[in-house]
PDB file of C-alpha atoms in Angstrom:
ATOM      1  CA  MET A   7    -108.376 -72.883  72.429  1.00  0.00           C
ATOM      2  CA  GLN A   8    -108.212 -76.560  71.601  1.00  0.00           C
ATOM      3  CA  LEU A   9    -107.054 -76.918  67.968  1.00  0.00           C
ATOM      4  CA  PRO A  10    -108.479 -79.702  65.833  1.00  0.00           C
ATOM      5  CA  THR A  11    -106.166 -82.622  65.223  1.00  0.00           C
ATOM      6  CA  GLY A  12    -105.366 -84.420  62.019  1.00  0.00           C
ATOM      7  CA  PHE A  13    -105.474 -81.482  59.579  1.00  0.00           C
ATOM      8  CA  GLN A  14    -102.634 -81.171  57.070  1.00  0.00           C
ATOM      9  CA  ARG A  15    -100.062 -78.413  57.489  1.00  0.00           C
ATOM     10  CA  LEU A  16     -99.537 -77.669  53.796  1.00  0.00           C
ATOM     11  CA  ARG A  17     -97.826 -74.400  54.665  1.00  0.00           C
ATOM     12  CA  ARG A  18     -94.757 -76.334  55.793  1.00  0.00           C
ATOM     13  CA  LEU A  19     -93.691 -76.586  52.134  1.00  0.00           C
ATOM     14  CA  ARG A  20     -94.183 -72.841  51.611  1.00  0.00           C
ATOM     15  CA  ARG A  21     -92.266 -71.614  54.648  1.00  0.00           C
ATOM     16  CA  THR A  22     -89.049 -70.435  52.949  1.00  0.00           C
ATOM     17  CA  ALA A  23     -87.991 -69.451  49.443  1.00  0.00           C
ATOM     18  CA  GLY A  24     -85.616 -72.417  49.391  1.00  0.00           C
ATOM     19  CA  ILE A  25     -88.336 -74.926  50.228  1.00  0.00           C
ATOM     20  CA  ARG A  26     -90.741 -73.355  47.745  1.00  0.00           C
ATOM     21  CA  SER A  27     -88.078 -73.635  45.049  1.00  0.00           C
ATOM     22  CA  MET A  28     -87.358 -77.252  46.004  1.00  0.00           C
ATOM     23  CA  VAL A  29     -90.971 -78.388  45.515  1.00  0.00           C
ATOM     24  CA  ARG A  30     -91.863 -76.142  42.551  1.00  0.00           C
ATOM     25  CA  GLU A  31     -93.604 -78.261  39.920  1.00  0.00           C
ATOM     26  CA  HIS A  32     -93.098 -76.105  36.806  1.00  0.00           C
ATOM     27  CA  VAL A  33     -90.060 -73.945  36.120  1.00  0.00           C
ATOM     28  CA  LEU A  34     -89.639 -71.445  33.293  1.00  0.00           C
ATOM     29  CA  ASN A  35     -86.466 -71.566  31.233  1.00  0.00           C
ATOM     30  CA  THR A  36     -85.327 -69.437  28.307  1.00  0.00           C
ATOM     31  CA  LYS A  37     -85.151 -72.691  26.324  1.00  0.00           C
ATOM     32  CA  ASP A  38     -88.960 -72.753  26.527  1.00  0.00           C
ATOM     33  CA  PHE A  39     -89.303 -69.530  24.514  1.00  0.00           C
ATOM     34  CA  ILE A  40     -89.697 -69.019  20.783  1.00  0.00           C
ATOM     35  CA  TYR A  41     -89.235 -65.346  19.912  1.00  0.00           C
ATOM     36  CA  PRO A  42     -91.200 -63.942  16.934  1.00  0.00           C
ATOM     37  CA  LEU A  43     -89.343 -61.549  14.620  1.00  0.00           C
ATOM     38  CA  PHE A  44     -90.703 -59.421  11.762  1.00  0.00           C
ATOM     39  CA  ALA A  45     -88.279 -58.978   8.865  1.00  0.00           C
ATOM     40  CA  ALA A  46     -88.699 -56.060   6.451  1.00  0.00           C
ATOM     41  CA  HIS A  47     -87.022 -54.932   3.236  1.00  0.00           C
ATOM     42  CA  GLY A  48     -84.710 -51.932   3.207  1.00  0.00           C
ATOM     43  CA  THR A  49     -81.842 -50.767   5.397  1.00  0.00           C
ATOM     44  CA  GLY A  50     -81.876 -49.005   8.730  1.00  0.00           C
ATOM     45  CA  VAL A  51     -85.480 -50.043   9.338  1.00  0.00           C
ATOM     46  CA  LYS A  52     -86.489 -50.310  12.985  1.00  0.00           C
ATOM     47  CA  GLU A  53     -90.150 -49.375  13.017  1.00  0.00           C
ATOM     48  CA  GLU A  54     -92.055 -49.942  16.227  1.00  0.00           C
ATOM     49  CA  ILE A  55     -95.475 -51.501  15.721  1.00  0.00           C
ATOM     50  CA  ALA A  56     -97.857 -48.974  17.269  1.00  0.00           C
ATOM     51  CA  SER A  57    -100.173 -51.554  18.815  1.00  0.00           C
ATOM     52  CA  MET A  58     -97.314 -53.756  20.079  1.00  0.00           C
ATOM     53  CA  PRO A  59     -94.900 -51.650  22.173  1.00  0.00           C
ATOM     54  CA  GLY A  60     -91.378 -53.016  22.029  1.00  0.00           C
ATOM     55  CA  VAL A  61     -91.971 -55.081  18.861  1.00  0.00           C
ATOM     56  CA  TYR A  62     -90.434 -53.875  15.616  1.00  0.00           C
ATOM     57  CA  HIS A  63     -90.221 -54.332  11.884  1.00  0.00           C
ATOM     58  CA  LEU A  64     -86.502 -54.896  11.332  1.00  0.00           C
ATOM     59  CA  SER A  65     -84.442 -54.702   8.175  1.00  0.00           C
ATOM     60  CA  ILE A  66     -81.996 -57.545   7.729  1.00  0.00           C
ATOM     61  CA  GLU A  67     -78.923 -55.894   9.256  1.00  0.00           C
ATOM     62  CA  LEU A  68     -80.885 -54.833  12.364  1.00  0.00           C
ATOM     63  CA  LEU A  69     -82.510 -58.241  12.600  1.00  0.00           C
ATOM     64  CA  LYS A  70     -78.990 -59.658  12.780  1.00  0.00           C
ATOM     65  CA  ARG A  71     -78.238 -57.346  15.693  1.00  0.00           C
ATOM     66  CA  GLU A  72     -81.402 -58.513  17.456  1.00  0.00           C
ATOM     67  CA  VAL A  73     -80.377 -62.133  16.992  1.00  0.00           C
ATOM     68  CA  GLU A  74     -76.996 -61.362  18.560  1.00  0.00           C
ATOM     69  CA  GLU A  75     -78.757 -59.868  21.601  1.00  0.00           C
ATOM     70  CA  ILE A  76     -81.202 -62.703  22.140  1.00  0.00           C
ATOM     71  CA  SER A  77     -78.473 -65.287  21.643  1.00  0.00           C
ATOM     72  CA  GLU A  78     -76.590 -63.682  24.536  1.00  0.00           C
ATOM     73  CA  LEU A  79     -79.748 -63.998  26.646  1.00  0.00           C
ATOM     74  CA  GLY A  80     -79.977 -67.733  25.990  1.00  0.00           C
ATOM     75  CA  ILE A  81     -82.975 -67.683  23.636  1.00  0.00           C
ATOM     76  CA  GLU A  82     -82.435 -70.548  21.212  1.00  0.00           C
ATOM     77  CA  SER A  83     -85.411 -70.347  18.831  1.00  0.00           C
ATOM     78  CA  VAL A  84     -87.028 -67.707  16.645  1.00  0.00           C
ATOM     79  CA  LEU A  85     -90.193 -67.644  14.540  1.00  0.00           C
ATOM     80  CA  LEU A  86     -89.808 -65.534  11.400  1.00  0.00           C
ATOM     81  CA  PHE A  87     -92.515 -63.474   9.734  1.00  0.00           C
ATOM     82  CA  GLY A  88     -92.000 -61.350   6.645  1.00  0.00           C
ATOM     83  CA  VAL A  89     -93.280 -57.942   5.618  1.00  0.00           C
ATOM     84  CA  PRO A  90     -93.042 -58.170   1.806  1.00  0.00           C
ATOM     85  CA  ALA A  91     -92.176 -55.324  -0.543  1.00  0.00           C
ATOM     86  CA  HIS A  92     -95.138 -56.103  -2.771  1.00  0.00           C
ATOM     87  CA  LYS A  93     -98.231 -58.286  -2.863  1.00  0.00           C
ATOM     88  CA  ASP A  94     -99.859 -60.073  -5.770  1.00  0.00           C
ATOM     89  CA  GLU A  95    -102.666 -62.559  -6.308  1.00  0.00           C
ATOM     90  CA  HIS A  96    -100.155 -65.407  -6.561  1.00  0.00           C
ATOM     91  CA  SER A  97     -98.460 -64.513  -3.228  1.00  0.00           C
ATOM     92  CA  SER A  98     -95.207 -64.815  -5.161  1.00  0.00           C
ATOM     93  CA  GLU A  99     -92.892 -63.300  -2.544  1.00  0.00           C
ATOM     94  CA  ALA A 100     -93.925 -66.020  -0.103  1.00  0.00           C
ATOM     95  CA  TYR A 101     -91.870 -68.565  -2.054  1.00  0.00           C
ATOM     96  CA  ALA A 102     -89.368 -66.333  -3.889  1.00  0.00           C
ATOM     97  CA  GLU A 103     -85.702 -67.233  -3.468  1.00  0.00           C
ATOM     98  CA  GLN A 104     -85.003 -63.658  -2.354  1.00  0.00           C
ATOM     99  CA  GLY A 105     -88.249 -63.282  -0.439  1.00  0.00           C
ATOM    100  CA  ILE A 106     -87.965 -61.446   2.843  1.00  0.00           C
ATOM    101  CA  VAL A 107     -88.357 -64.553   5.015  1.00  0.00           C
ATOM    102  CA  GLN A 108     -85.812 -66.444   2.927  1.00  0.00           C
ATOM    103  CA  GLN A 109     -83.330 -63.577   3.386  1.00  0.00           C
ATOM    104  CA  ALA A 110     -84.078 -63.477   7.098  1.00  0.00           C
ATOM    105  CA  VAL A 111     -83.438 -67.215   7.510  1.00  0.00           C
ATOM    106  CA  ARG A 112     -80.009 -66.880   5.947  1.00  0.00           C
ATOM    107  CA  ALA A 113     -79.255 -63.797   8.052  1.00  0.00           C
ATOM    108  CA  VAL A 114     -80.113 -65.535  11.329  1.00  0.00           C
ATOM    109  CA  LYS A 115     -77.958 -68.500  10.415  1.00  0.00           C
ATOM    110  CA  ASP A 116     -75.075 -66.161   9.512  1.00  0.00           C
ATOM    111  CA  VAL A 117     -75.181 -64.694  13.015  1.00  0.00           C
ATOM    112  CA  ASN A 118     -75.884 -67.863  14.980  1.00  0.00           C
ATOM    113  CA  PRO A 119     -75.815 -71.176  13.099  1.00  0.00           C
ATOM    114  CA  ASP A 120     -77.129 -72.921  16.204  1.00  0.00           C
ATOM    115  CA  MET A 121     -80.265 -70.779  16.475  1.00  0.00           C
ATOM    116  CA  THR A 122     -83.339 -72.880  15.662  1.00  0.00           C
ATOM    117  CA  VAL A 123     -85.126 -71.017  12.878  1.00  0.00           C
ATOM    118  CA  ILE A 124     -88.849 -71.625  12.483  1.00  0.00           C
ATOM    119  CA  THR A 125     -90.704 -70.010   9.589  1.00  0.00           C
ATOM    120  CA  ASP A 126     -94.359 -69.095   9.452  1.00  0.00           C
ATOM    121  CA  VAL A 127     -95.887 -70.600   6.296  1.00  0.00           C
ATOM    122  CA  CYS A 128     -98.945 -68.645   5.168  1.00  0.00           C
ATOM    123  CA  LEU A 129    -100.107 -66.480   2.289  1.00  0.00           C
ATOM    124  CA  CYS A 130    -101.994 -63.730   4.144  1.00  0.00           C
ATOM    125  CA  ALA A 131     -99.174 -61.165   4.166  1.00  0.00           C
ATOM    126  CA  TYR A 132     -98.299 -61.766   0.522  1.00  0.00           C
ATOM    127  CA  ASN A 133    -101.574 -61.211  -1.346  1.00  0.00           C
ATOM    128  CA  PRO A 134    -103.750 -58.089  -1.518  1.00  0.00           C
ATOM    129  CA  ASP A 135    -106.801 -59.940  -0.144  1.00  0.00           C
ATOM    130  CA  GLY A 136    -105.064 -60.627   3.166  1.00  0.00           C
ATOM    131  CA  HIS A 137    -106.409 -64.159   3.376  1.00  0.00           C
ATOM    132  CA  CYS A 138    -104.427 -67.269   4.198  1.00  0.00           C
ATOM    133  CA  GLY A 139    -105.256 -68.989   0.920  1.00  0.00           C
ATOM    134  CA  ILE A 140    -105.982 -68.183  -2.711  1.00  0.00           C
ATOM    135  CA  VAL A 141    -109.129 -66.117  -3.226  1.00  0.00           C
ATOM    136  CA  ARG A 142    -111.427 -66.697  -6.213  1.00  0.00           C
ATOM    137  CA  ASP A 143    -114.827 -65.069  -6.598  1.00  0.00           C
ATOM    138  CA  GLY A 144    -114.797 -64.059  -2.969  1.00  0.00           C
ATOM    139  CA  GLN A 145    -114.064 -67.595  -1.746  1.00  0.00           C
ATOM    140  CA  ILE A 146    -110.898 -68.955  -0.153  1.00  0.00           C
ATOM    141  CA  VAL A 147    -109.951 -71.939  -2.306  1.00  0.00           C
ATOM    142  CA  ASN A 148    -108.525 -74.797  -0.275  1.00  0.00           C
ATOM    143  CA  ASP A 149    -106.808 -77.268  -2.583  1.00  0.00           C
ATOM    144  CA  ASP A 150    -105.095 -74.813  -4.931  1.00  0.00           C
ATOM    145  CA  SER A 151    -103.809 -72.946  -1.880  1.00  0.00           C
ATOM    146  CA  LEU A 152    -102.032 -76.101  -0.743  1.00  0.00           C
ATOM    147  CA  VAL A 153     -99.800 -75.972  -3.822  1.00  0.00           C
ATOM    148  CA  LEU A 154     -98.482 -72.499  -2.956  1.00  0.00           C
ATOM    149  CA  LEU A 155     -98.178 -73.274   0.735  1.00  0.00           C
ATOM    150  CA  ALA A 156     -96.118 -76.368  -0.030  1.00  0.00           C
ATOM    151  CA  LYS A 157     -93.969 -74.358  -2.419  1.00  0.00           C
ATOM    152  CA  THR A 158     -93.405 -71.784   0.307  1.00  0.00           C
ATOM    153  CA  ALA A 159     -92.369 -74.412   2.853  1.00  0.00           C
ATOM    154  CA  VAL A 160     -89.855 -75.935   0.433  1.00  0.00           C
ATOM    155  CA  SER A 161     -88.383 -72.499  -0.310  1.00  0.00           C
ATOM    156  CA  HIS A 162     -87.924 -71.889   3.426  1.00  0.00           C
ATOM    157  CA  ALA A 163     -86.173 -75.228   3.802  1.00  0.00           C
ATOM    158  CA  HIS A 164     -83.876 -74.377   0.887  1.00  0.00           C
ATOM    159  CA  ALA A 165     -83.002 -71.110   2.649  1.00  0.00           C
ATOM    160  CA  GLY A 166     -81.967 -73.032   5.762  1.00  0.00           C
ATOM    161  CA  ALA A 167     -85.047 -73.119   8.002  1.00  0.00           C
ATOM    162  CA  ASP A 168     -84.916 -75.789  10.676  1.00  0.00           C
ATOM    163  CA  ILE A 169     -88.694 -76.091  11.116  1.00  0.00           C
ATOM    164  CA  VAL A 170     -91.649 -74.911   8.996  1.00  0.00           C
ATOM    165  CA  ALA A 171     -94.848 -73.817  10.702  1.00  0.00           C
ATOM    166  CA  PRO A 172     -98.007 -73.657   8.552  1.00  0.00           C
ATOM    167  CA  SER A 173    -100.549 -71.257  10.058  1.00  0.00           C
ATOM    168  CA  ASP A 174    -103.080 -71.111   7.213  1.00  0.00           C
ATOM    169  CA  MET A 175    -105.624 -73.662   8.512  1.00  0.00           C
ATOM    170  CA  MET A 176    -106.357 -75.081   5.050  1.00  0.00           C
ATOM    171  CA  ASP A 177    -107.525 -78.699   5.200  1.00  0.00           C
ATOM    172  CA  GLY A 178    -104.813 -81.173   4.230  1.00  0.00           C
ATOM    173  CA  ARG A 179    -101.940 -78.720   4.562  1.00  0.00           C
ATOM    174  CA  ILE A 180     -99.753 -80.981   6.712  1.00  0.00           C
ATOM    175  CA  ALA A 181     -99.970 -83.837   4.228  1.00  0.00           C
ATOM    176  CA  ALA A 182     -99.264 -81.449   1.337  1.00  0.00           C
ATOM    177  CA  LEU A 183     -96.222 -79.909   3.039  1.00  0.00           C
ATOM    178  CA  ARG A 184     -94.864 -83.270   4.153  1.00  0.00           C
ATOM    179  CA  ALA A 185     -95.104 -84.685   0.642  1.00  0.00           C
ATOM    180  CA  ALA A 186     -93.479 -81.613  -0.928  1.00  0.00           C
ATOM    181  CA  LEU A 187     -90.658 -81.470   1.616  1.00  0.00           C
ATOM    182  CA  ASP A 188     -89.932 -85.157   1.245  1.00  0.00           C
ATOM    183  CA  GLN A 189     -89.959 -84.950  -2.546  1.00  0.00           C
ATOM    184  CA  ALA A 190     -87.496 -82.044  -2.394  1.00  0.00           C
ATOM    185  CA  GLY A 191     -85.168 -84.052  -0.186  1.00  0.00           C
ATOM    186  CA  PHE A 192     -86.056 -82.399   3.121  1.00  0.00           C
ATOM    187  CA  LEU A 193     -87.173 -85.563   4.883  1.00  0.00           C
ATOM    188  CA  ASP A 194     -85.699 -84.368   8.183  1.00  0.00           C
ATOM    189  CA  ILE A 195     -87.350 -80.931   8.312  1.00  0.00           C
ATOM    190  CA  PRO A 196     -90.088 -81.023  10.999  1.00  0.00           C
ATOM    191  CA  ILE A 197     -93.515 -79.416  10.650  1.00  0.00           C
ATOM    192  CA  MET A 198     -94.784 -77.352  13.565  1.00  0.00           C
ATOM    193  CA  SER A 199     -98.488 -77.199  12.845  1.00  0.00           C
ATOM    194  CA  TYR A 200    -100.766 -74.404  13.959  1.00  0.00           C
ATOM    195  CA  SER A 201    -103.111 -77.297  14.545  1.00  0.00           C
ATOM    196  CA  VAL A 202    -105.638 -75.564  16.805  1.00  0.00           C
ATOM    197  CA  LYS A 203    -105.958 -71.971  15.608  1.00  0.00           C
ATOM    198  CA  TYR A 204    -109.081 -70.087  16.571  1.00  0.00           C
ATOM    199  CA  ALA A 205    -110.750 -67.215  14.703  1.00  0.00           C
ATOM    200  CA  SER A 206    -109.833 -64.976  17.602  1.00  0.00           C
ATOM    201  CA  ALA A 207    -110.255 -61.284  18.370  1.00  0.00           C
ATOM    202  CA  PHE A 208    -106.858 -61.429  20.081  1.00  0.00           C
ATOM    203  CA  TYR A 209    -105.005 -61.225  16.737  1.00  0.00           C
ATOM    204  CA  GLY A 210    -105.734 -57.551  16.064  1.00  0.00           C
ATOM    205  CA  PRO A 211    -102.255 -56.111  16.758  1.00  0.00           C
ATOM    206  CA  PHE A 212    -100.566 -58.851  14.717  1.00  0.00           C
ATOM    207  CA  ARG A 213    -102.418 -57.721  11.615  1.00  0.00           C
ATOM    208  CA  ASP A 214    -100.769 -54.330  12.069  1.00  0.00           C
ATOM    209  CA  ALA A 215     -97.434 -56.084  12.439  1.00  0.00           C
ATOM    210  CA  ALA A 216     -97.753 -58.319   9.376  1.00  0.00           C
ATOM    211  CA  HIS A 217     -99.893 -55.931   7.292  1.00  0.00           C
ATOM    212  CA  SER A 218    -102.233 -58.862   6.818  1.00  0.00           C
ATOM    213  CA  ALA A 219    -105.742 -57.667   7.661  1.00  0.00           C
ATOM    214  CA  PRO A 220    -108.326 -59.223   5.296  1.00  0.00           C
ATOM    215  CA  SER A 221    -109.586 -56.847   2.632  1.00  0.00           C
ATOM    216  CA  PHE A 222    -113.048 -58.397   2.935  1.00  0.00           C
ATOM    217  CA  GLY A 223    -114.890 -60.659   5.321  1.00  0.00           C
ATOM    218  CA  ASP A 224    -113.067 -62.549   8.047  1.00  0.00           C
ATOM    219  CA  ARG A 225    -111.292 -65.862   8.589  1.00  0.00           C
ATOM    220  CA  LYS A 226    -114.116 -67.750  10.245  1.00  0.00           C
ATOM    221  CA  THR A 227    -114.550 -70.174   7.333  1.00  0.00           C
ATOM    222  CA  TYR A 228    -111.123 -71.682   7.954  1.00  0.00           C
ATOM    223  CA  GLN A 229    -110.070 -70.781  11.500  1.00  0.00           C
ATOM    224  CA  MET A 230    -111.892 -72.434  14.398  1.00  0.00           C
ATOM    225  CA  ASP A 231    -114.926 -71.188  16.290  1.00  0.00           C
ATOM    226  CA  PRO A 232    -113.802 -70.059  19.787  1.00  0.00           C
ATOM    227  CA  ALA A 233    -116.788 -71.904  21.276  1.00  0.00           C
ATOM    228  CA  ASN A 234    -115.517 -75.337  20.186  1.00  0.00           C
ATOM    229  CA  SER A 235    -113.238 -77.702  22.062  1.00  0.00           C
ATOM    230  CA  ARG A 236    -114.047 -81.152  20.639  1.00  0.00           C
ATOM    231  CA  GLU A 237    -113.217 -79.798  17.203  1.00  0.00           C
ATOM    232  CA  ALA A 238    -109.725 -79.023  18.496  1.00  0.00           C
ATOM    233  CA  MET A 239    -109.186 -82.733  19.075  1.00  0.00           C
ATOM    234  CA  ARG A 240    -110.297 -83.509  15.513  1.00  0.00           C
ATOM    235  CA  GLU A 241    -107.954 -80.882  14.093  1.00  0.00           C
ATOM    236  CA  SER A 242    -105.065 -82.214  16.168  1.00  0.00           C
ATOM    237  CA  MET A 243    -105.765 -85.822  15.216  1.00  0.00           C
ATOM    238  CA  ALA A 244    -105.880 -84.923  11.525  1.00  0.00           C
ATOM    239  CA  ASP A 245    -102.495 -83.213  11.771  1.00  0.00           C
ATOM    240  CA  VAL A 246    -100.960 -86.126  13.663  1.00  0.00           C
ATOM    241  CA  GLU A 247    -102.205 -88.554  11.035  1.00  0.00           C
ATOM    242  CA  GLU A 248    -100.862 -86.342   8.215  1.00  0.00           C
ATOM    243  CA  GLY A 249     -97.377 -86.190   9.735  1.00  0.00           C
ATOM    244  CA  ALA A 250     -97.096 -83.137  11.998  1.00  0.00           C
ATOM    245  CA  ASP A 251     -94.117 -83.159  14.355  1.00  0.00           C
ATOM    246  CA  PHE A 252     -95.380 -80.450  16.751  1.00  0.00           C
ATOM    247  CA  LEU A 253     -98.893 -79.345  17.676  1.00  0.00           C
ATOM    248  CA  MET A 254     -99.854 -75.802  18.610  1.00  0.00           C
ATOM    249  CA  VAL A 255    -102.726 -74.005  20.328  1.00  0.00           C
ATOM    250  CA  LYS A 256    -103.328 -70.388  19.350  1.00  0.00           C
ATOM    251  CA  PRO A 257    -104.230 -68.154  21.186  1.00  0.00           C
ATOM    252  CA  ALA A 258    -103.046 -69.371  24.576  1.00  0.00           C
ATOM    253  CA  MET A 259    -104.358 -67.205  27.406  1.00  0.00           C
ATOM    254  CA  ALA A 260    -108.093 -67.768  26.871  1.00  0.00           C
ATOM    255  CA  TYR A 261    -107.501 -71.359  25.715  1.00  0.00           C
ATOM    256  CA  MET A 262    -105.589 -73.022  28.544  1.00  0.00           C
ATOM    257  CA  ASP A 263    -108.351 -75.633  28.723  1.00  0.00           C
ATOM    258  CA  ILE A 264    -107.583 -76.530  25.103  1.00  0.00           C
ATOM    259  CA  ILE A 265    -103.855 -76.716  25.817  1.00  0.00           C
ATOM    260  CA  ARG A 266    -104.618 -79.195  28.600  1.00  0.00           C
ATOM    261  CA  GLN A 267    -106.947 -81.270  26.406  1.00  0.00           C
ATOM    262  CA  VAL A 268    -104.401 -81.479  23.585  1.00  0.00           C
ATOM    263  CA  ARG A 269    -101.669 -82.381  26.094  1.00  0.00           C
ATOM    264  CA  ASP A 270    -103.800 -85.150  27.591  1.00  0.00           C
ATOM    265  CA  ASN A 271    -104.716 -86.640  24.203  1.00  0.00           C
ATOM    266  CA  PHE A 272    -101.494 -86.382  22.174  1.00  0.00           C
ATOM    267  CA  ASP A 273     -97.847 -87.002  22.974  1.00  0.00           C
ATOM    268  CA  LEU A 274     -96.217 -84.736  20.379  1.00  0.00           C
ATOM    269  CA  PRO A 275     -94.368 -81.626  21.587  1.00  0.00           C
ATOM    270  CA  LEU A 276     -96.984 -78.954  22.280  1.00  0.00           C
ATOM    271  CA  VAL A 277     -96.584 -75.231  21.601  1.00  0.00           C
ATOM    272  CA  ALA A 278     -98.676 -72.418  23.078  1.00  0.00           C
ATOM    273  CA  TYR A 279     -98.790 -69.187  21.078  1.00  0.00           C
ATOM    274  CA  ASN A 280     -99.073 -66.189  23.430  1.00  0.00           C
ATOM    275  CA  VAL A 281    -100.496 -63.905  20.737  1.00  0.00           C
ATOM    276  CA  SER A 282    -100.284 -60.195  19.999  1.00  0.00           C
ATOM    277  CA  GLY A 283    -103.484 -59.104  21.714  1.00  0.00           C
ATOM    278  CA  GLU A 284    -102.521 -60.918  24.894  1.00  0.00           C
ATOM    279  CA  TYR A 285     -99.115 -59.224  24.793  1.00  0.00           C
ATOM    280  CA  SER A 286    -100.530 -55.766  24.092  1.00  0.00           C
ATOM    281  CA  MET A 287    -103.109 -55.965  26.883  1.00  0.00           C
ATOM    282  CA  LEU A 288    -100.432 -56.623  29.466  1.00  0.00           C
ATOM    283  CA  LYS A 289     -98.190 -53.933  28.000  1.00  0.00           C
ATOM    284  CA  ALA A 290    -100.999 -51.380  28.188  1.00  0.00           C
ATOM    285  CA  ALA A 291    -101.852 -52.337  31.768  1.00  0.00           C
ATOM    286  CA  ALA A 292     -98.198 -52.132  32.791  1.00  0.00           C
ATOM    287  CA  GLN A 293     -97.704 -48.748  31.125  1.00  0.00           C
ATOM    288  CA  ASN A 294    -100.689 -47.460  33.097  1.00  0.00           C
ATOM    289  CA  GLY A 295     -99.220 -48.781  36.326  1.00  0.00           C
ATOM    290  CA  TRP A 296    -102.083 -51.207  36.884  1.00  0.00           C
ATOM    291  CA  ILE A 297     -99.959 -54.358  37.109  1.00  0.00           C
ATOM    292  CA  ASP A 298     -96.426 -55.413  37.913  1.00  0.00           C
ATOM    293  CA  GLU A 299     -95.409 -56.418  34.389  1.00  0.00           C
ATOM    294  CA  ARG A 300     -92.584 -58.737  35.382  1.00  0.00           C
ATOM    295  CA  GLN A 301     -94.588 -60.697  37.916  1.00  0.00           C
ATOM    296  CA  VAL A 302     -97.717 -60.942  35.764  1.00  0.00           C
ATOM    297  CA  VAL A 303     -95.870 -62.004  32.598  1.00  0.00           C
ATOM    298  CA  LEU A 304     -93.821 -64.666  34.357  1.00  0.00           C
ATOM    299  CA  GLU A 305     -96.948 -65.948  36.103  1.00  0.00           C
ATOM    300  CA  LEU A 306     -98.784 -66.150  32.789  1.00  0.00           C
ATOM    301  CA  LEU A 307     -95.938 -67.951  31.013  1.00  0.00           C
ATOM    302  CA  THR A 308     -95.707 -70.408  33.900  1.00  0.00           C
ATOM    303  CA  GLY A 309     -99.447 -70.964  33.535  1.00  0.00           C
ATOM    304  CA  PHE A 310     -98.968 -72.070  29.934  1.00  0.00           C
ATOM    305  CA  LYS A 311     -96.437 -74.657  31.060  1.00  0.00           C
ATOM    306  CA  ARG A 312     -98.702 -75.809  33.887  1.00  0.00           C
ATOM    307  CA  ALA A 313    -101.512 -76.239  31.359  1.00  0.00           C
ATOM    308  CA  GLY A 314     -99.269 -78.602  29.379  1.00  0.00           C
ATOM    309  CA  ALA A 315     -97.249 -76.560  26.880  1.00  0.00           C
ATOM    310  CA  ASP A 316     -93.673 -77.638  26.213  1.00  0.00           C
ATOM    311  CA  LEU A 317     -92.786 -74.480  24.275  1.00  0.00           C
ATOM    312  CA  ILE A 318     -94.155 -70.932  24.258  1.00  0.00           C
ATOM    313  CA  ILE A 319     -94.155 -68.515  21.342  1.00  0.00           C
ATOM    314  CA  THR A 320     -94.222 -65.113  23.015  1.00  0.00           C
ATOM    315  CA  TYR A 321     -93.367 -61.495  22.268  1.00  0.00           C
ATOM    316  CA  HIS A 322     -92.372 -61.268  25.942  1.00  0.00           C
ATOM    317  CA  ALA A 323     -89.474 -63.694  25.344  1.00  0.00           C
ATOM    318  CA  LYS A 324     -86.647 -61.169  25.348  1.00  0.00           C
ATOM    319  CA  GLU A 325     -87.814 -59.397  28.488  1.00  0.00           C
ATOM    320  CA  ALA A 326     -88.673 -62.675  30.200  1.00  0.00           C
ATOM    321  CA  ALA A 327     -85.189 -64.001  29.459  1.00  0.00           C
ATOM    322  CA  GLN A 328     -83.700 -60.861  31.014  1.00  0.00           C
ATOM    323  CA  TRP A 329     -85.916 -61.229  34.098  1.00  0.00           C
ATOM    324  CA  LEU A 330     -85.046 -64.895  34.515  1.00  0.00           C
ATOM    325  CA  ARG A 331     -81.363 -64.117  34.206  1.00  0.00           C
ATOM    326  CA  GLY A 332     -81.703 -61.282  36.722  1.00  0.00           C
TER     327      GLY A 332
END
């Protein structure tokens, strides 16, 4: 048979593992990962979250042990969430000096001063309504919520947080936090904005983890419509103009097109949040033997980087770090 001439032999660069490694365009590294941790009051608390296998509520002394383990694996960043002892209409534990997140920040720094500690800034876990802002007459009030969110961010900075990450999606929150941090003397504390956060069905397991399910309605009046992409550019631009230092897309798996659009339009560091529902789906499939968990997770995380993410918040971080080391 006479073969055609002039076609490209692209397989030449796939022939051996060494060549494939040499020309690989995107490479995962444990430095890419931000590992979420859930701090809880009490002692001896290690409570697995039923809908998130392998993810736990941890009391402070066990959280310290977890930080020791992930430090050994080369994970350099954590994102802290708190499970408060009580909730009230003022979300007072969110900004209390001895609030659970504030205690957790100090604990992480005690174990590893070089660990980059990022704190989630929101009110949903701290008030009985389970909404991200103040609720009055069944409405989420934007501007008054900014006062408490800013107060929370400053309290986290006082506790030793390296970066604050507002996830509330109130309008003007970046400007409010930046002004409050600067006024308190924290001019060098960056803001990692949940700039593009969709009202997604993928958050279900997280609400079990943070005990933050809304007591009424939903979050569609302040989180984005999953059908919209141009709006994501407006949200990102607003945050850039207000002083954000990082941008984020959440969720990640169903929104890789948005990650790419944000990457192409803005030059700030970009974070992809691989959320709870995405994690739990893969865990369930792996436990049923339907997928090779290691290969699928590493492929997915690589996909986030290929789409344009610089950093990845993922509950897979600890396992992925072990796999990469192995």
